[in-house]
Short mmCIF file of C-alpha atoms in Angstrom, two decimals:
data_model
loop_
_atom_site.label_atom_id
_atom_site.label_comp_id
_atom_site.label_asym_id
_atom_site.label_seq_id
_atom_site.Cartn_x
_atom_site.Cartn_y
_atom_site.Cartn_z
CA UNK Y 1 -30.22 25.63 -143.31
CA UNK Y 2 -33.19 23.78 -144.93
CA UNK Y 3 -34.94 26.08 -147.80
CA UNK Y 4 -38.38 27.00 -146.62
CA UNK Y 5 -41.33 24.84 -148.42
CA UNK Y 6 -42.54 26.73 -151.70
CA UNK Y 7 -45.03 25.44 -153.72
CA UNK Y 8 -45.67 26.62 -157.70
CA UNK Y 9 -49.39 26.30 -158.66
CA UNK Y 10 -50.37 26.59 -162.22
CA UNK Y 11 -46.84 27.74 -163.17
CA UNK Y 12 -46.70 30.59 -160.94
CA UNK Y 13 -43.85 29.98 -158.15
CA UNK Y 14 -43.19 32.43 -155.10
CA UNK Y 15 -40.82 34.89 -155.13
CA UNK Y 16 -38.74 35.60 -152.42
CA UNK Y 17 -35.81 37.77 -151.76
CA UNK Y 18 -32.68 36.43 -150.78
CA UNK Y 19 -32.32 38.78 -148.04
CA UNK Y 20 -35.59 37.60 -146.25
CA UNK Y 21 -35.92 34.47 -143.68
CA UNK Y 22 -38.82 32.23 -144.89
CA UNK Y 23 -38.43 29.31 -141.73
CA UNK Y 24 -38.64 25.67 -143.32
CA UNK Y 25 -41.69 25.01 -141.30
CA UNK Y 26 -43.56 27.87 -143.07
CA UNK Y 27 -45.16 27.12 -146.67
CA UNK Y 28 -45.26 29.09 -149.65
CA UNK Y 29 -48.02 28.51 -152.49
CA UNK Y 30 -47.92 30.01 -155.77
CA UNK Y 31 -48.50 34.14 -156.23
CA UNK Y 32 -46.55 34.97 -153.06
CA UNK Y 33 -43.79 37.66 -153.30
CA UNK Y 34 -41.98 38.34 -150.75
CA UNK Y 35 -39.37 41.50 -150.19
CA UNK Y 36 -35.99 42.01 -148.82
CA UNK Y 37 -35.55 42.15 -145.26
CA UNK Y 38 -38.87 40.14 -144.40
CA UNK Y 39 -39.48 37.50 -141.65
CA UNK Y 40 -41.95 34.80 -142.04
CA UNK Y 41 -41.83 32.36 -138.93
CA UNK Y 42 -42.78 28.99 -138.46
CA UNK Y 43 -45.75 27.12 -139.66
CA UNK Y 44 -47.25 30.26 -141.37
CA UNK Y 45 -49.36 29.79 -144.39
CA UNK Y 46 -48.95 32.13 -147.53
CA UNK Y 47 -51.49 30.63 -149.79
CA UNK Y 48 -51.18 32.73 -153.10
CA UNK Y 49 -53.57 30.11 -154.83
CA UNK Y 50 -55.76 32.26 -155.55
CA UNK Y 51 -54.89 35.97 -155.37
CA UNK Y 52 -51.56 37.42 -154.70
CA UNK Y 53 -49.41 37.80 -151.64
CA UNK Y 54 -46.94 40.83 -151.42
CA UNK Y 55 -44.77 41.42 -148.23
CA UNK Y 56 -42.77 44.52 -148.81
CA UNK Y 57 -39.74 45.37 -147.42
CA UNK Y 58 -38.89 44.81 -143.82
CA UNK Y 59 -42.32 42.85 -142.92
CA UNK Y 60 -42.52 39.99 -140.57
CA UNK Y 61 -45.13 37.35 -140.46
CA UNK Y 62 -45.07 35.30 -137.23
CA UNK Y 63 -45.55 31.75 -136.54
CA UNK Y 64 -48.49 30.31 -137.87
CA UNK Y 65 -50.53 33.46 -139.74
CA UNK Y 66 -52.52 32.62 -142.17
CA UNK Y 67 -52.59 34.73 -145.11
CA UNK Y 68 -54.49 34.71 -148.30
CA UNK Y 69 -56.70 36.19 -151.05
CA UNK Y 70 -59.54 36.42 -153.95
CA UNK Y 71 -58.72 35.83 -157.57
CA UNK Y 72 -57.99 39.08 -159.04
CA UNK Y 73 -57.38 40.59 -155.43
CA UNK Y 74 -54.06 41.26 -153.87
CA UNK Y 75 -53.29 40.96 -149.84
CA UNK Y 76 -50.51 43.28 -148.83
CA UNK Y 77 -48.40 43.85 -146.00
CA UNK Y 78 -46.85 47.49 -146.89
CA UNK Y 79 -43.50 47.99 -145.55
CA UNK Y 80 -42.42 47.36 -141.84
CA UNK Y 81 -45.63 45.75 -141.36
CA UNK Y 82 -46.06 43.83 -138.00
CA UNK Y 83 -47.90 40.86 -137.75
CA UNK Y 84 -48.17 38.95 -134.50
CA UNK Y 85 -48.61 35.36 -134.03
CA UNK Y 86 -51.42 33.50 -135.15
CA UNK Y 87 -52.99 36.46 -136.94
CA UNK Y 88 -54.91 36.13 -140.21
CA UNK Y 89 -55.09 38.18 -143.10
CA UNK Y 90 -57.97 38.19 -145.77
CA UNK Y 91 -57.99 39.82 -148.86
CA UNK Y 92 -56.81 43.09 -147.31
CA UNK Y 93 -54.35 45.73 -146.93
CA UNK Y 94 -51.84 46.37 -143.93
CA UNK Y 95 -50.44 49.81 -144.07
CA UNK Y 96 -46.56 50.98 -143.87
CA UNK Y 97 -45.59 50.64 -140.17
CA UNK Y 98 -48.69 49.03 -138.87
CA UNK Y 99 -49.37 46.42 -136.16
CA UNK Y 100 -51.76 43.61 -135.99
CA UNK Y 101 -52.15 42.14 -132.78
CA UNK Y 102 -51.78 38.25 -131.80
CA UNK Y 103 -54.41 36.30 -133.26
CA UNK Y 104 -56.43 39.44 -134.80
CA UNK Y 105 -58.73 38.83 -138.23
CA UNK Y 106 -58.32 41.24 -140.96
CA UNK Y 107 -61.18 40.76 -143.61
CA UNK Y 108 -62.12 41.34 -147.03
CA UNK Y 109 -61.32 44.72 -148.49
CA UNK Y 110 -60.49 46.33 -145.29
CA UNK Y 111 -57.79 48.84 -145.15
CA UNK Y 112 -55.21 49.27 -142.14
CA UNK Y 113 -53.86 52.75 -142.06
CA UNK Y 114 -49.94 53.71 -141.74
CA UNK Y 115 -48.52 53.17 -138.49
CA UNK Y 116 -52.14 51.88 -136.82
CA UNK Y 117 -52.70 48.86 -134.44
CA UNK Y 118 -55.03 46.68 -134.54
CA UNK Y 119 -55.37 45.34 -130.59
CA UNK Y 120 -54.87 41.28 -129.77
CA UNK Y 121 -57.51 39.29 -130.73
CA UNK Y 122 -59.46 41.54 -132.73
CA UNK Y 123 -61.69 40.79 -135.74
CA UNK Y 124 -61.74 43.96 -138.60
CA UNK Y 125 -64.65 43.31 -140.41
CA UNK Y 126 -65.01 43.27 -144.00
CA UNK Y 127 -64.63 46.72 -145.94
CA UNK Y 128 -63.32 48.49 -142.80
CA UNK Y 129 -61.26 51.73 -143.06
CA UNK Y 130 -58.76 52.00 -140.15
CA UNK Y 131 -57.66 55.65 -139.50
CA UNK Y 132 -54.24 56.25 -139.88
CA UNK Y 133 -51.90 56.34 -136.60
CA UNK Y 134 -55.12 54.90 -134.59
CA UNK Y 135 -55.81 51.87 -132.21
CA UNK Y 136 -58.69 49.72 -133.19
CA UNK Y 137 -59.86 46.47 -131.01
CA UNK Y 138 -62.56 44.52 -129.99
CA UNK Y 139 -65.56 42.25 -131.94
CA UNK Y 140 -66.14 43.71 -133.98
CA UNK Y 141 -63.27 46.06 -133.86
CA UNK Y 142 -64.14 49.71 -133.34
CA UNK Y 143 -61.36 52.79 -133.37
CA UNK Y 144 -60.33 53.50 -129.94
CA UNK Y 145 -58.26 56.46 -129.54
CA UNK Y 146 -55.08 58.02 -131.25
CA UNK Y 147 -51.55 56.67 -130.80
CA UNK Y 148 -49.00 58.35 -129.03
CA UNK Y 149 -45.61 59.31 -129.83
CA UNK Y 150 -44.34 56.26 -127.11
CA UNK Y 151 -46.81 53.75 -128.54
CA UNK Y 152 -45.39 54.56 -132.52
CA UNK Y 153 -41.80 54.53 -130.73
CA UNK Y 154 -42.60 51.03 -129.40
CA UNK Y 155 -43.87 49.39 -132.65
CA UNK Y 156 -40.62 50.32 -134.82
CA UNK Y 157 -38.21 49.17 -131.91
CA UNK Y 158 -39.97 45.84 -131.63
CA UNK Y 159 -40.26 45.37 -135.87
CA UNK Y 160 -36.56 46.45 -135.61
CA UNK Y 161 -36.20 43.70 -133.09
CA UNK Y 162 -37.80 41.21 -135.71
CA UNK Y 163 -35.77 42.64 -138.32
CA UNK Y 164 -32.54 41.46 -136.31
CA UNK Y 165 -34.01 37.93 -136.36
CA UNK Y 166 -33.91 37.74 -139.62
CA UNK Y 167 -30.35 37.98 -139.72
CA UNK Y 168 -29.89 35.85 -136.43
CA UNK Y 169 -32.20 33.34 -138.28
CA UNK Y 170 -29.77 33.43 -141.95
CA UNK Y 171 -26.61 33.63 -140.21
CA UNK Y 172 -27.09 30.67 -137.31
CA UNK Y 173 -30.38 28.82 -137.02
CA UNK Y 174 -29.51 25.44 -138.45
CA UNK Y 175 -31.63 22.10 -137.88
CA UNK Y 176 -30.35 20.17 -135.29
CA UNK Y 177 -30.64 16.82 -133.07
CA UNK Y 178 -32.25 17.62 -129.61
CA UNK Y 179 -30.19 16.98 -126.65
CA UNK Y 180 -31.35 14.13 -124.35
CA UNK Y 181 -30.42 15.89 -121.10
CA UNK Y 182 -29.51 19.52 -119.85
CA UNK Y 183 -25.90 20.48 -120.25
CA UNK Y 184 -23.65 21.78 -116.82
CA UNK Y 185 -23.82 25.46 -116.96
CA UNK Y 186 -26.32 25.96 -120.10
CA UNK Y 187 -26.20 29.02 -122.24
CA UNK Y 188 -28.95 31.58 -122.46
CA UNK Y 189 -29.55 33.55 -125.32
CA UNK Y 190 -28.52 37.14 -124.20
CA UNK Y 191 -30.53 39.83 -125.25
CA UNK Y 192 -29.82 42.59 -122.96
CA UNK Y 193 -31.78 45.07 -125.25
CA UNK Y 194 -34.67 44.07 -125.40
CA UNK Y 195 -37.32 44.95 -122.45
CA UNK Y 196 -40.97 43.34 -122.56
CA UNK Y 197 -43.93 46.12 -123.25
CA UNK Y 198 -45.06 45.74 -120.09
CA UNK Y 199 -42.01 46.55 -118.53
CA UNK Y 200 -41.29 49.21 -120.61
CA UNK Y 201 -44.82 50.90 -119.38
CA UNK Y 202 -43.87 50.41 -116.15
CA UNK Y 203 -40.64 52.40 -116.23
CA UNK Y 204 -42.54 55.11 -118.07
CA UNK Y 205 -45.42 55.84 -115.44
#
């Protein structure tokens, strides 16, 4: 497996634990630390070039987030934070357990309470104080309601679900030369477990 692409910038190299899956495609730039159990997927920027990066234990960054900072400001994803494709994070703070949507914007200084969501698409402005255990969406986003018990059940199974990656992704992903045609009888990857969201409403209505 290649080694992911990290980057030291005026002496100060990332840190990462050797229990987390950093994917080769994903780059790594100078005050970036990042904790055991994490997943950051491919083509996701960590730019610690200017203030520092902490993913704490059990986080995963999806493909291509964009994370970064002020000088003298830290950005931090507290433990089993969630953050779904193509999100970016500003000079902020992501509380234990919580969920940021697909292509969301977290701003300056703005605070995301334990176990909250921020909805798809969503831009937190600057300075903004999400509630703990509370949806937030829209442009700008606004609080929307409480969570419920099903909603905070959902969010660890599917972080647990990106957890499991991360030791799919150490113990077997390996670069590779494409095929040039479809095999006789080709494999899926079996994941019996896992149920899309939407699905899982379904069932529960």
């Amino acid at each position: 497996m290649k080694p992911p692409r990290v980057y030291a910038i005026d002496g100060v190299v990332p840190v990462v634990d050797p229990s987390a899956y950093i994917h080769p495609s994903a780059v790594l730039i100078g005050d970036v630390i990042v904790g055991p159990g994490c997943y950051v997927g491919p083509c996701a920027s960590l730019r610690g070039d200017f203030g520092r990066l902490i993913l704490q234990a059990g986080v995963n960054v999806q493909d291509t987030c964009v994370v970064h900072s002020f000088p003298e400001h830290d950005t931090v994803i507290e433990e089993n934070g969630h953050v779904g494709h193509g999100a970016v994070l500003h000079c902020c703070t992501i509380g234990r357990n919580a969920l940021i949507g697909m292509n969301a914007v977290i701003m300056d200084n703005a605070v995301i309470g334990e176990s909250a969501f921020v909805a798809a698409c969503s831009f937190v402005k600057a300075g903004m104080v999400v509630p703990p255990r509370s949806l937030v969406a829209g442009t700008p986003a606004k609080v929307i309601r409480e969570l419920s018990e099903q909603e905070m059940a959902w969010k660890v199974q599917g972080t647990g679900i990106y957890q499991n990656l991360t030791l799919r992704c150490l113990a077997t992903m390996v670069e590779t030369d494409a095929l040039t045609a479809v095999e006789s009888g080709r494999k899926r990857i079996v994941m019996p477990d896992i149920v899309p969201l939407s699905e899982q409403k379904q069932r529960t209505r």
